[in-house]
PDB file of C-alpha atoms in Angstrom:
ATOM      1  CA  UNK Z   1     -31.217  55.310  -6.597  1.00 46.00           C
ATOM      2  CA  UNK Z   2     -31.427  51.650  -7.634  1.00 48.00           C
ATOM      3  CA  UNK Z   3     -28.098  51.900  -9.424  1.00 44.00           C
ATOM      4  CA  UNK Z   4     -26.304  53.260  -6.336  1.00 46.00           C
ATOM      5  CA  UNK Z   5     -27.823  50.597  -4.081  1.00 47.00           C
ATOM      6  CA  UNK Z   6     -26.857  47.815  -6.509  1.00 43.00           C
ATOM      7  CA  UNK Z   7     -23.338  49.226  -6.859  1.00 42.00           C
ATOM      8  CA  UNK Z   8     -22.956  49.430  -3.073  1.00 43.00           C
ATOM      9  CA  UNK Z   9     -24.121  45.826  -2.639  1.00 42.00           C
ATOM     10  CA  UNK Z  10     -21.787  44.622  -5.381  1.00 40.00           C
ATOM     11  CA  UNK Z  11     -18.846  46.491  -3.840  1.00 40.00           C
ATOM     12  CA  UNK Z  12     -19.602  45.016  -0.410  1.00 40.00           C
ATOM     13  CA  UNK Z  13     -19.815  41.516  -1.883  1.00 41.00           C
ATOM     14  CA  UNK Z  14     -16.480  41.930  -3.647  1.00 38.00           C
ATOM     15  CA  UNK Z  15     -14.788  43.194  -0.476  1.00 36.00           C
ATOM     16  CA  UNK Z  16     -16.090  40.238   1.530  1.00 38.00           C
ATOM     17  CA  UNK Z  17     -15.145  37.741  -1.187  1.00 39.00           C
ATOM     18  CA  UNK Z  18     -11.713  39.284  -1.613  1.00 38.00           C
ATOM     19  CA  UNK Z  19     -11.020  39.067   2.108  1.00 37.00           C
ATOM     20  CA  UNK Z  20     -11.831  35.372   2.447  1.00 37.00           C
ATOM     21  CA  UNK Z  21      -9.812  33.798  -0.349  1.00 39.00           C
ATOM     22  CA  UNK Z  22      -6.337  32.341   0.049  1.00 45.00           C
ATOM     23  CA  UNK Z  23      -5.395  32.305  -3.607  1.00 44.00           C
ATOM     24  CA  UNK Z  24      -6.679  32.125  -7.139  1.00 52.00           C
ATOM     25  CA  UNK Z  25      -9.930  30.213  -7.246  1.00 59.00           C
ATOM     26  CA  UNK Z  26     -10.045  29.485  -3.514  1.00 69.00           C
ATOM     27  CA  UNK Z  27     -13.113  30.416  -1.488  1.00 71.00           C
ATOM     28  CA  UNK Z  28     -11.517  29.948   1.950  1.00 80.00           C
ATOM     29  CA  UNK Z  29      -8.400  31.134   3.752  1.00 84.00           C
ATOM     30  CA  UNK Z  30      -8.146  28.093   6.039  1.00 91.00           C
ATOM     31  CA  UNK Z  31      -9.731  24.655   6.322  1.00 96.00           C
ATOM     32  CA  UNK Z  32      -9.934  24.425  10.116  1.00 97.00           C
ATOM     33  CA  UNK Z  33      -9.998  20.907  11.579  1.00 98.00           C
ATOM     34  CA  UNK Z  34      -9.271  18.406   8.787  1.00 98.00           C
ATOM     35  CA  UNK Z  35     -10.949  15.000   8.972  1.00 98.00           C
ATOM     36  CA  UNK Z  36      -9.764  12.375   6.490  1.00 98.00           C
ATOM     37  CA  UNK Z  37     -12.097   9.834   4.949  1.00 98.00           C
ATOM     38  CA  UNK Z  38     -12.167   7.347   2.116  1.00 97.00           C
ATOM     39  CA  UNK Z  39     -14.318   4.871   0.213  1.00 97.00           C
ATOM     40  CA  UNK Z  40     -15.916   2.353   2.547  1.00 97.00           C
ATOM     41  CA  UNK Z  41     -15.090   4.265   5.744  1.00 97.00           C
ATOM     42  CA  UNK Z  42     -17.160   6.211   8.264  1.00 98.00           C
ATOM     43  CA  UNK Z  43     -15.393   9.014  10.140  1.00 98.00           C
ATOM     44  CA  UNK Z  44     -16.639  10.641  13.339  1.00 98.00           C
ATOM     45  CA  UNK Z  45     -16.286  14.425  13.626  1.00 97.00           C
ATOM     46  CA  UNK Z  46     -16.796  16.229  16.966  1.00 98.00           C
ATOM     47  CA  UNK Z  47     -16.806  20.024  17.038  1.00 98.00           C
ATOM     48  CA  UNK Z  48     -17.941  23.061  18.966  1.00 98.00           C
ATOM     49  CA  UNK Z  49     -20.298  25.677  17.508  1.00 98.00           C
ATOM     50  CA  UNK Z  50     -18.503  28.112  15.207  1.00 98.00           C
ATOM     51  CA  UNK Z  51     -15.615  25.773  14.365  1.00 98.00           C
ATOM     52  CA  UNK Z  52     -14.499  25.487  10.767  1.00 98.00           C
ATOM     53  CA  UNK Z  53     -13.773  21.985   9.488  1.00 98.00           C
ATOM     54  CA  UNK Z  54     -12.987  20.171   6.249  1.00 99.00           C
ATOM     55  CA  UNK Z  55     -13.794  16.658   5.122  1.00 99.00           C
ATOM     56  CA  UNK Z  56     -10.804  15.435   3.107  1.00 98.00           C
ATOM     57  CA  UNK Z  57     -10.486  12.649   0.531  1.00 98.00           C
ATOM     58  CA  UNK Z  58      -7.610  11.674  -1.752  1.00 96.00           C
ATOM     59  CA  UNK Z  59      -8.432  12.848  -5.268  1.00 96.00           C
ATOM     60  CA  UNK Z  60      -6.730  12.232  -8.586  1.00 93.00           C
ATOM     61  CA  UNK Z  61      -8.993  13.097 -11.509  1.00 90.00           C
ATOM     62  CA  UNK Z  62      -6.350  12.034 -14.037  1.00 89.00           C
ATOM     63  CA  UNK Z  63      -6.741   8.384 -12.971  1.00 90.00           C
ATOM     64  CA  UNK Z  64     -10.517   8.551 -12.675  1.00 90.00           C
ATOM     65  CA  UNK Z  65     -11.526   9.955  -9.277  1.00 93.00           C
ATOM     66  CA  UNK Z  66     -14.709  12.034  -9.324  1.00 94.00           C
ATOM     67  CA  UNK Z  67     -15.833  13.066  -5.823  1.00 97.00           C
ATOM     68  CA  UNK Z  68     -19.218  14.679  -5.191  1.00 96.00           C
ATOM     69  CA  UNK Z  69     -21.132  15.517  -2.072  1.00 98.00           C
ATOM     70  CA  UNK Z  70     -24.576  14.000  -1.547  1.00 95.00           C
ATOM     71  CA  UNK Z  71     -27.393  15.989   0.053  1.00 96.00           C
ATOM     72  CA  UNK Z  72     -26.323  18.936   2.183  1.00 96.00           C
ATOM     73  CA  UNK Z  73     -26.186  18.262   5.921  1.00 97.00           C
ATOM     74  CA  UNK Z  74     -28.732  19.718   8.339  1.00 98.00           C
ATOM     75  CA  UNK Z  75     -28.039  23.465   7.977  1.00 97.00           C
ATOM     76  CA  UNK Z  76     -28.805  24.012  11.657  1.00 98.00           C
ATOM     77  CA  UNK Z  77     -25.822  21.780  12.535  1.00 98.00           C
ATOM     78  CA  UNK Z  78     -23.283  22.491   9.757  1.00 98.00           C
ATOM     79  CA  UNK Z  79     -23.190  24.857   6.787  1.00 98.00           C
ATOM     80  CA  UNK Z  80     -21.305  24.047   3.585  1.00 98.00           C
ATOM     81  CA  UNK Z  81     -18.789  26.687   2.471  1.00 97.00           C
ATOM     82  CA  UNK Z  82     -16.859  25.306  -0.491  1.00 97.00           C
ATOM     83  CA  UNK Z  83     -15.269  22.409  -2.351  1.00 96.00           C
ATOM     84  CA  UNK Z  84     -11.492  22.910  -2.687  1.00 96.00           C
ATOM     85  CA  UNK Z  85      -8.686  20.914  -4.314  1.00 93.00           C
ATOM     86  CA  UNK Z  86      -4.980  21.018  -3.481  1.00 92.00           C
ATOM     87  CA  UNK Z  87      -2.294  19.029  -5.239  1.00 88.00           C
ATOM     88  CA  UNK Z  88       1.420  18.709  -4.506  1.00 81.00           C
ATOM     89  CA  UNK Z  89       2.337  20.062  -7.926  1.00 71.00           C
ATOM     90  CA  UNK Z  90       0.959  21.089 -11.282  1.00 67.00           C
ATOM     91  CA  UNK Z  91       2.305  17.881 -12.851  1.00 67.00           C
ATOM     92  CA  UNK Z  92      -0.366  15.819 -14.571  1.00 69.00           C
ATOM     93  CA  UNK Z  93      -1.259  12.660 -12.682  1.00 72.00           C
ATOM     94  CA  UNK Z  94       0.196  13.783  -9.367  1.00 77.00           C
ATOM     95  CA  UNK Z  95      -3.086  13.648  -7.449  1.00 90.00           C
ATOM     96  CA  UNK Z  96      -3.925  15.569  -4.318  1.00 94.00           C
ATOM     97  CA  UNK Z  97      -6.661  16.126  -1.768  1.00 96.00           C
ATOM     98  CA  UNK Z  98     -10.216  17.387  -2.157  1.00 97.00           C
ATOM     99  CA  UNK Z  99     -11.603  19.326   0.815  1.00 98.00           C
ATOM    100  CA  UNK Z 100     -15.299  19.892   1.493  1.00 98.00           C
ATOM    101  CA  UNK Z 101     -15.274  22.853   3.896  1.00 98.00           C
ATOM    102  CA  UNK Z 102     -17.988  23.586   6.485  1.00 98.00           C
ATOM    103  CA  UNK Z 103     -18.759  25.686   9.548  1.00 98.00           C
ATOM    104  CA  UNK Z 104     -20.204  24.024  12.651  1.00 99.00           C
ATOM    105  CA  UNK Z 105     -23.403  25.777  13.718  1.00 98.00           C
ATOM    106  CA  UNK Z 106     -25.635  24.571  16.554  1.00 98.00           C
ATOM    107  CA  UNK Z 107     -25.628  21.476  18.746  1.00 98.00           C
ATOM    108  CA  UNK Z 108     -26.772  18.335  16.979  1.00 98.00           C
ATOM    109  CA  UNK Z 109     -25.692  15.494  14.712  1.00 99.00           C
ATOM    110  CA  UNK Z 110     -25.850  15.237  10.936  1.00 98.00           C
ATOM    111  CA  UNK Z 111     -24.307  13.114   8.189  1.00 98.00           C
ATOM    112  CA  UNK Z 112     -22.354  13.971   5.052  1.00 98.00           C
ATOM    113  CA  UNK Z 113     -21.762  11.415   2.317  1.00 98.00           C
ATOM    114  CA  UNK Z 114     -19.054  11.984  -0.287  1.00 98.00           C
ATOM    115  CA  UNK Z 115     -19.280   9.676  -3.296  1.00 97.00           C
ATOM    116  CA  UNK Z 116     -16.423   8.778  -5.609  1.00 96.00           C
ATOM    117  CA  UNK Z 117     -17.545   7.394  -8.954  1.00 94.00           C
ATOM    118  CA  UNK Z 118     -14.225   6.091 -10.284  1.00 94.00           C
ATOM    119  CA  UNK Z 119     -13.873   6.212 -14.076  1.00 91.00           C
ATOM    120  CA  UNK Z 120     -17.604   6.695 -14.525  1.00 89.00           C
ATOM    121  CA  UNK Z 121     -19.312   8.223 -17.529  1.00 84.00           C
ATOM    122  CA  UNK Z 122     -21.518  11.312 -17.277  1.00 85.00           C
ATOM    123  CA  UNK Z 123     -24.355   9.186 -15.863  1.00 85.00           C
ATOM    124  CA  UNK Z 124     -22.131   8.419 -12.805  1.00 87.00           C
ATOM    125  CA  UNK Z 125     -22.678   4.668 -13.113  1.00 88.00           C
ATOM    126  CA  UNK Z 126     -19.571   2.444 -12.785  1.00 89.00           C
ATOM    127  CA  UNK Z 127     -18.881   0.956 -16.211  1.00 86.00           C
ATOM    128  CA  UNK Z 128     -17.098  -2.258 -15.192  1.00 91.00           C
ATOM    129  CA  UNK Z 129     -15.944  -4.356 -12.228  1.00 92.00           C
ATOM    130  CA  UNK Z 130     -12.797  -2.284 -11.658  1.00 91.00           C
ATOM    131  CA  UNK Z 131     -14.841   0.930 -11.605  1.00 90.00           C
ATOM    132  CA  UNK Z 132     -17.315  -0.625  -9.126  1.00 91.00           C
ATOM    133  CA  UNK Z 133     -14.427  -1.759  -6.882  1.00 92.00           C
ATOM    134  CA  UNK Z 134     -12.918   1.751  -6.574  1.00 92.00           C
ATOM    135  CA  UNK Z 135     -16.230   3.636  -6.437  1.00 95.00           C
ATOM    136  CA  UNK Z 136     -18.177   4.161  -3.248  1.00 96.00           C
ATOM    137  CA  UNK Z 137     -19.021   6.387  -0.327  1.00 98.00           C
ATOM    138  CA  UNK Z 138     -17.001   8.095   2.370  1.00 98.00           C
ATOM    139  CA  UNK Z 139     -19.385   8.840   5.248  1.00 99.00           C
ATOM    140  CA  UNK Z 140     -18.859  11.478   7.931  1.00 99.00           C
ATOM    141  CA  UNK Z 141     -20.969  11.703  11.112  1.00 99.00           C
ATOM    142  CA  UNK Z 142     -20.749  15.300  12.347  1.00 99.00           C
ATOM    143  CA  UNK Z 143     -21.585  16.077  15.971  1.00 99.00           C
ATOM    144  CA  UNK Z 144     -21.607  19.641  17.267  1.00 99.00           C
ATOM    145  CA  UNK Z 145     -21.504  19.726  21.091  1.00 97.00           C
TER     146      UNK Z 145
END
């Protein structure tokens, strides 16, 4: 009995996961409204409940970019779906865009902070003046109306 229930749940999970991806390694089929941000900027995002949206930042790991999301936003206002990367080509050093994908939930306002620690070591502390200059936060104020 337990085996059949576990197998059924696993099958259902695989069907759902298979239906939402848009390619190898991708968790989403579309990004929805794309809002661009960058170090030292605050972007305003206005949405309606149920809307999908993505917070986008330029990302090039080969030159030192390392974007991470801070604390999750208020889950009553926006729910995090996935962190995706798209580049123009497979060529090393070409750079691309990192997308942090969300769904708008209920009315309210919340904040998301994306932090780029440029050429930082594992401790995520800028090692020198150049690293400090290119590191910083991209802030997004999300309002669901």
